[in-house]
Amino acid sequence: MVPRFDGIHTGSKLIVNNRGKQLGRRGLIVSGASGTGKSTSITQLGKRFQIEFERRHPGIPDRIPVVYIVTPPDANPKALAMELARFLGLPISSADNSQSLSHTVAAVMRRAGTGLVLVDEIHRLDLTTRKGKDASDQLKYFFDTISATFVYAGLDLDESSLFSGVRGRQIAGRFIPINTRSFAHNTVEAKRDWIKLVATMEHSLRLHKHVPGALVELAPYLHARTGGMIGSLDQLIYEAANDAIADGTEKISKPHLEAVILDIAANNQYEPPGRRSRR
Ligand SMILES: Nc1ncnc2c1ncn2[C@@H]1O[C@H](COP(=O)(O)OP(=O)(O)OP(=O)(O)O)[C@@H](O)[C@H]1O
Ligand SMILES: [Mg+2]
């Protein structure tokens, strides 16, 4: 796993600064295009926090240091509380009253010593609707009543309604923004970073005949194919490796990579050399 963005670093620093604070805590908002590694980086932050927590407080049972939820589509306050309750393993029924459910969830998180709350797909909160505003208020209630660091992640949040209106301004005033982007390939440094990523993924391959460095040599081609999207690169190498296993060659060659059909975004930006020269 390649350490990506300053998200993990900023997140870790934030957690330390927030420790023991009920008031004045700050959160982190990770925003970017699909496949740029938002979910991966926040779950990595969660893993680190959990490991660190267990190292600092060994042997304490019934602790839930990290909570991770995905914002449900068309979220309302109760749906958010139910997601948290499910993660915590609480017995819930749809007949439960929304307010008592959120009180129970907050109480359990306090008792379980939850110190990090990760909320993914936050762009699903539509702050232009009543339901979305109520759901945002619900999150703010948890923010205020659980002394944890809150981390939100979502698609291109600058373009969403998350920062609009009074609630949006409140979020903007409390959260530090981090943007995830595709890898560039226009400077020596950017190329070096891209090669590092390719090398890490290549290193994790378990193909009997793969010659180390073969993928690194194809780094410019891999960038052209994927547009520098970490998710597309992951997919490309994963599928090519599977094909190399299926056809018995046990090493990734350019035809394996050429044969992989990538996502629409990667396909749209890719210009094979032949097509480029015809323009
Ligand atoms: N640092 C990394 N090192 C290696 N692989 C990574 C890294 N970050 C992300 N990936 C891979 O890239 C893929 C996409 O990442 P991820 O799901 O985190 O993107 P996302 O920004 O959350 O996308 P979406 O908005 O569609 O949910 C995943 O398959 C993941 O394994
Ligand atoms: Mg994601």
Coordinates of C-alpha atoms and ligand atoms in Angstrom, one line a residue:
M1 CA 0.0 0.0 0.0
V2 CA 1.4 3.3 -1.1
P3 CA 1.0 6.1 1.4
R4 CA -1.3 8.5 -0.5
F5 CA -2.0 12.2 0.1
D6 CA -1.3 14.0 3.3
G7 CA -4.8 12.7 4.4
I8 CA -3.4 10.1 6.7
H9 CA -0.8 12.4 8.1
T10 CA -3.2 15.3 8.6
G11 CA -5.8 12.9 10.1
S12 CA -3.3 11.5 12.6
K13 CA -2.3 15.0 13.6
L14 CA -5.9 16.0 14.0
I15 CA -6.7 13.0 16.2
V16 CA -3.8 14.0 18.5
N17 CA -5.0 17.6 18.7
N18 CA -8.6 16.6 19.4
R19 CA -7.7 14.1 22.1
G20 CA -9.5 14.9 25.3
K21 CA -11.3 17.8 23.8
Q22 CA -15.1 18.0 24.0
L23 CA -15.3 21.5 22.5
G24 CA -13.2 22.9 19.6
R25 CA -12.6 19.6 17.9
R26 CA -11.9 19.7 14.2
G27 CA -12.8 17.1 11.5
L28 CA -11.4 16.1 8.2
I29 CA -13.2 16.1 4.9
V30 CA -11.7 14.0 2.1
S31 CA -13.0 15.0 -1.3
G32 CA -12.2 13.9 -4.9
A33 CA -13.2 12.1 -8.0
S34 CA -14.2 8.4 -8.0
G35 CA -11.3 6.0 -7.7
T36 CA -8.8 8.4 -6.3
G37 CA -8.5 6.5 -3.1
K38 CA -10.8 8.3 -0.7
S39 CA -12.3 5.2 1.0
T40 CA -8.9 3.5 1.1
S41 CA -7.2 6.4 2.8
I42 CA -9.9 6.9 5.4
T43 CA -10.0 3.2 6.2
Q44 CA -6.2 3.2 6.4
L45 CA -6.4 6.0 8.9
G46 CA -9.0 3.9 10.8
K47 CA -6.7 0.9 10.9
R48 CA -3.8 2.9 12.2
F49 CA -5.9 4.5 14.8
Q50 CA -7.2 1.1 16.0
I51 CA -3.7 -0.4 16.2
E52 CA -2.4 2.6 18.0
F53 CA -5.4 2.5 20.4
E54 CA -4.8 -1.2 21.2
R55 CA -1.1 -0.5 21.8
R56 CA -1.9 2.3 24.2
H57 CA -4.8 0.5 26.0
P58 CA -4.1 -3.2 25.8
G59 CA -6.5 -5.8 27.0
I60 CA -9.6 -3.5 27.6
P61 CA -12.6 -5.5 26.4
D62 CA -15.7 -4.1 24.7
R63 CA -13.9 -1.2 23.0
I64 CA -14.9 0.1 19.6
P65 CA -12.2 2.7 18.8
V66 CA -13.2 3.2 15.2
V67 CA -16.6 3.4 13.6
Y68 CA -17.1 3.3 9.8
I69 CA -20.4 3.9 8.0
V70 CA -21.5 4.6 4.5
T71 CA -24.1 7.3 4.2
P72 CA -27.3 5.5 3.0
P73 CA -28.9 6.9 -0.2
D74 CA -31.6 9.4 0.5
A75 CA -30.4 9.6 4.1
N76 CA -32.6 10.8 6.9
P77 CA -31.6 11.1 10.6
K78 CA -33.0 7.7 11.5
A79 CA -31.3 6.0 8.6
L80 CA -27.9 7.4 9.7
A81 CA -28.5 6.4 13.3
M82 CA -29.4 2.9 12.1
E83 CA -26.2 2.6 10.1
L84 CA -24.2 3.4 13.2
A85 CA -26.3 1.0 15.3
R86 CA -25.7 -1.8 12.8
F87 CA -21.9 -1.1 12.8
L88 CA -22.0 -1.2 16.6
G89 CA -23.9 -4.5 16.5
L90 CA -26.9 -3.1 18.4
P91 CA -30.2 -4.9 18.1
I92 CA -32.4 -2.5 16.2
S93 CA -35.8 -2.5 14.6
S94 CA -37.3 -0.1 12.1
A95 CA -40.0 0.5 14.7
D96 CA -37.5 2.2 17.0
N97 CA -38.0 5.8 17.6
S98 CA -35.5 8.0 15.9
Q99 CA -34.6 10.1 18.9
S100 CA -34.1 7.2 21.3
L101 CA -32.1 5.4 18.7
S102 CA -29.7 8.3 18.3
H103 CA -29.4 8.6 22.1
T104 CA -28.6 4.9 22.4
V105 CA -26.0 5.1 19.6
A106 CA -24.3 8.1 21.1
A107 CA -24.3 6.5 24.6
V108 CA -22.8 3.2 23.3
M109 CA -20.1 5.0 21.3
R110 CA -19.1 7.0 24.4
R111 CA -19.0 3.9 26.5
A112 CA -17.1 2.0 23.9
G113 CA -14.5 4.8 23.8
T114 CA -15.0 5.5 20.1
G115 CA -12.3 8.0 19.1
L116 CA -12.7 8.1 15.3
V117 CA -15.9 8.2 13.3
L118 CA -15.6 7.7 9.5
V119 CA -18.5 8.6 7.3
D120 CA -18.1 7.7 3.7
E121 CA -20.2 8.8 0.6
I122 CA -21.1 11.9 2.5
H123 CA -22.1 13.6 -0.9
R124 CA -25.3 11.6 -0.5
L125 CA -26.4 14.2 2.1
D126 CA -28.4 16.7 0.0
L127 CA -28.4 19.9 2.1
T128 CA -30.9 21.5 -0.2
T129 CA -33.7 19.2 1.0
R130 CA -35.4 19.0 4.4
K131 CA -34.4 15.4 4.8
G132 CA -30.7 16.2 4.0
K133 CA -30.7 19.1 6.5
D134 CA -32.1 16.9 9.2
A135 CA -29.6 14.2 8.5
S136 CA -26.8 16.8 8.7
D137 CA -28.2 17.9 12.1
Q138 CA -28.1 14.3 13.2
L139 CA -24.4 14.1 12.3
K140 CA -23.8 17.3 14.1
Y141 CA -25.5 15.9 17.2
F142 CA -23.1 12.9 17.1
F143 CA -20.2 15.3 16.5
D144 CA -21.2 17.3 19.6
T145 CA -22.0 14.4 21.9
I146 CA -19.2 12.0 21.2
S147 CA -15.7 13.2 21.8
A148 CA -14.2 11.7 18.7
T149 CA -12.6 12.9 15.5
F150 CA -15.0 12.9 12.6
V151 CA -13.8 12.2 9.1
Y152 CA -16.1 12.5 6.1
A153 CA -15.3 11.4 2.6
G154 CA -17.3 11.9 -0.6
L155 CA -17.3 12.7 -4.3
D156 CA -16.2 16.1 -5.5
L157 CA -17.7 17.8 -2.4
D158 CA -16.9 21.3 -3.7
E159 CA -19.6 20.7 -6.3
S160 CA -22.1 19.2 -3.8
S161 CA -24.5 21.0 -1.4
L162 CA -22.5 19.9 1.6
F163 CA -21.1 23.4 2.2
S164 CA -24.2 25.4 1.4
G165 CA -26.5 27.3 3.8
V166 CA -26.0 27.7 7.5
R167 CA -25.3 24.1 8.1
G168 CA -22.8 23.9 5.3
R169 CA -21.0 27.0 6.7
Q170 CA -20.9 25.3 10.0
I171 CA -19.3 22.2 8.5
A172 CA -16.9 24.4 6.5
G173 CA -15.8 26.1 9.7
R174 CA -15.1 22.9 11.5
F175 CA -13.5 20.6 8.9
I176 CA -10.2 20.7 7.3
P177 CA -10.4 19.8 3.6
I178 CA -8.2 17.3 1.8
N179 CA -8.5 16.7 -1.9
T180 CA -7.6 13.4 -3.6
R181 CA -6.5 13.6 -7.2
S182 CA -5.2 11.5 -10.0
F183 CA -1.5 11.2 -10.3
A184 CA 0.1 13.6 -12.7
H185 CA 2.9 12.7 -15.1
N186 CA 4.2 16.1 -16.2
T187 CA 7.2 16.6 -14.0
V188 CA 10.2 14.5 -13.0
E189 CA 8.9 14.4 -9.5
A190 CA 5.3 13.4 -10.6
K191 CA 6.8 10.6 -12.8
R192 CA 8.8 9.4 -9.9
D193 CA 5.7 9.2 -7.7
W194 CA 3.8 7.3 -10.4
I195 CA 6.7 4.8 -10.8
K196 CA 6.7 4.3 -7.0
L197 CA 3.0 3.4 -7.1
V198 CA 3.4 1.0 -10.0
A199 CA 6.4 -0.6 -8.3
T200 CA 4.4 -1.1 -5.1
M201 CA 1.6 -2.7 -7.0
E202 CA 4.0 -4.8 -9.0
H203 CA 5.7 -5.9 -5.8
S204 CA 2.5 -7.4 -4.5
L205 CA 2.1 -9.6 -7.6
R206 CA 2.4 -13.4 -7.0
L207 CA 3.1 -14.5 -10.6
H208 CA 5.7 -17.3 -11.0
K209 CA 7.4 -15.9 -14.1
H210 CA 6.9 -12.2 -13.7
V211 CA 10.2 -10.4 -14.0
P212 CA 10.4 -7.6 -11.4
G213 CA 10.5 -4.2 -13.1
A214 CA 8.6 -5.2 -16.2
L215 CA 5.6 -3.1 -15.1
V216 CA 7.7 -0.2 -14.0
E217 CA 9.1 -0.1 -17.6
L218 CA 5.5 0.3 -18.8
A219 CA 4.8 3.1 -16.3
P220 CA 4.2 5.8 -19.0
Y221 CA 1.8 3.5 -20.8
L222 CA 0.0 2.6 -17.6
H223 CA -0.4 6.3 -16.9
A224 CA -1.8 6.9 -20.4
R225 CA -4.3 4.1 -20.0
T226 CA -5.5 5.1 -16.5
G227 CA -5.2 8.8 -16.5
G228 CA -3.2 8.4 -13.3
M229 CA -6.3 7.1 -11.4
I230 CA -5.1 4.8 -8.6
G231 CA -8.4 2.8 -8.8
S232 CA -8.1 2.2 -12.6
L233 CA -4.4 1.2 -12.2
D234 CA -5.4 -1.3 -9.5
Q235 CA -8.1 -2.7 -11.7
L236 CA -5.8 -2.9 -14.8
I237 CA -3.0 -4.8 -13.0
Y238 CA -5.4 -7.0 -11.1
E239 CA -7.2 -8.1 -14.3
A240 CA -4.0 -8.5 -16.3
A241 CA -2.6 -10.7 -13.5
N242 CA -5.7 -12.9 -13.5
D243 CA -5.4 -13.3 -17.3
A244 CA -1.8 -14.2 -17.0
I245 CA -2.7 -16.9 -14.5
A246 CA -5.6 -18.2 -16.6
D247 CA -3.5 -18.5 -19.8
G248 CA -0.6 -20.1 -17.9
T249 CA 2.0 -17.5 -18.9
E250 CA 2.3 -16.3 -15.2
K251 CA 3.8 -13.0 -16.3
I252 CA 2.0 -9.8 -17.3
S253 CA 2.8 -8.6 -20.8
K254 CA 1.5 -5.7 -22.8
P255 CA -1.2 -7.7 -24.6
H256 CA -2.6 -8.7 -21.2
L257 CA -2.8 -5.0 -20.3
E258 CA -4.2 -4.1 -23.7
A259 CA -7.0 -6.7 -23.4
V260 CA -8.3 -5.2 -20.1
I261 CA -11.4 -3.1 -20.5
L262 CA -11.3 -0.3 -18.0
D263 CA -13.9 2.0 -16.6
I264 CA -15.5 4.7 -18.8
A265 CA -13.5 7.6 -17.3
A266 CA -10.2 5.9 -18.0
N267 CA -11.3 4.8 -21.5
N268 CA -12.5 8.3 -22.4
Q269 CA -9.3 10.0 -21.6
Y270 CA -7.0 7.3 -23.3
E271 CA -5.6 8.1 -26.7
P272 CA -3.7 5.2 -28.2
P273 CA -0.6 6.4 -30.1
G274 CA -2.2 5.5 -33.5
R275 CA -5.3 7.5 -32.8
R276 CA -3.3 10.5 -31.7
S277 CA -1.2 10.6 -34.8
R278 CA -4.3 10.5 -37.1
R279 CA -5.5 13.8 -35.7
Ligands
LIG1 N1 -2.7 4.0 -1.6 C1 -3.1 3.0 -2.4 N2 -2.3 2.0 -2.7 C2 -2.7 1.0 -3.5 N3 -4.0 0.9 -4.0 C3 -4.8 1.8 -3.7 C4 -4.5 2.9 -2.8 N4 -5.5 3.8 -2.7 C5 -6.5 3.2 -3.4 N5 -6.1 2.0 -4.0 C6 -7.0 1.2 -4.8 O1 -7.7 2.0 -5.7 C7 -9.0 1.6 -5.8 C8 -10.0 2.7 -5.6 O2 -9.8 3.3 -4.3 P1 -11.0 3.8 -3.4 O3 -12.1 2.8 -3.4 O4 -10.4 4.2 -2.1 O5 -11.4 5.1 -4.2 P2 -12.6 6.2 -3.9 O6 -12.0 7.5 -4.1 O7 -13.2 5.9 -2.5 O8 -13.6 5.9 -5.0 P3 -15.3 6.1 -5.0 O9 -15.5 7.6 -5.0 O10 -15.7 5.5 -6.3 O11 -15.8 5.4 -3.8 C9 -9.2 0.5 -4.7 O12 -9.4 -0.8 -5.4 C10 -8.0 0.5 -3.9 O13 -7.6 -0.8 -3.6
MG2 MG -15.1 5.3 -1.9

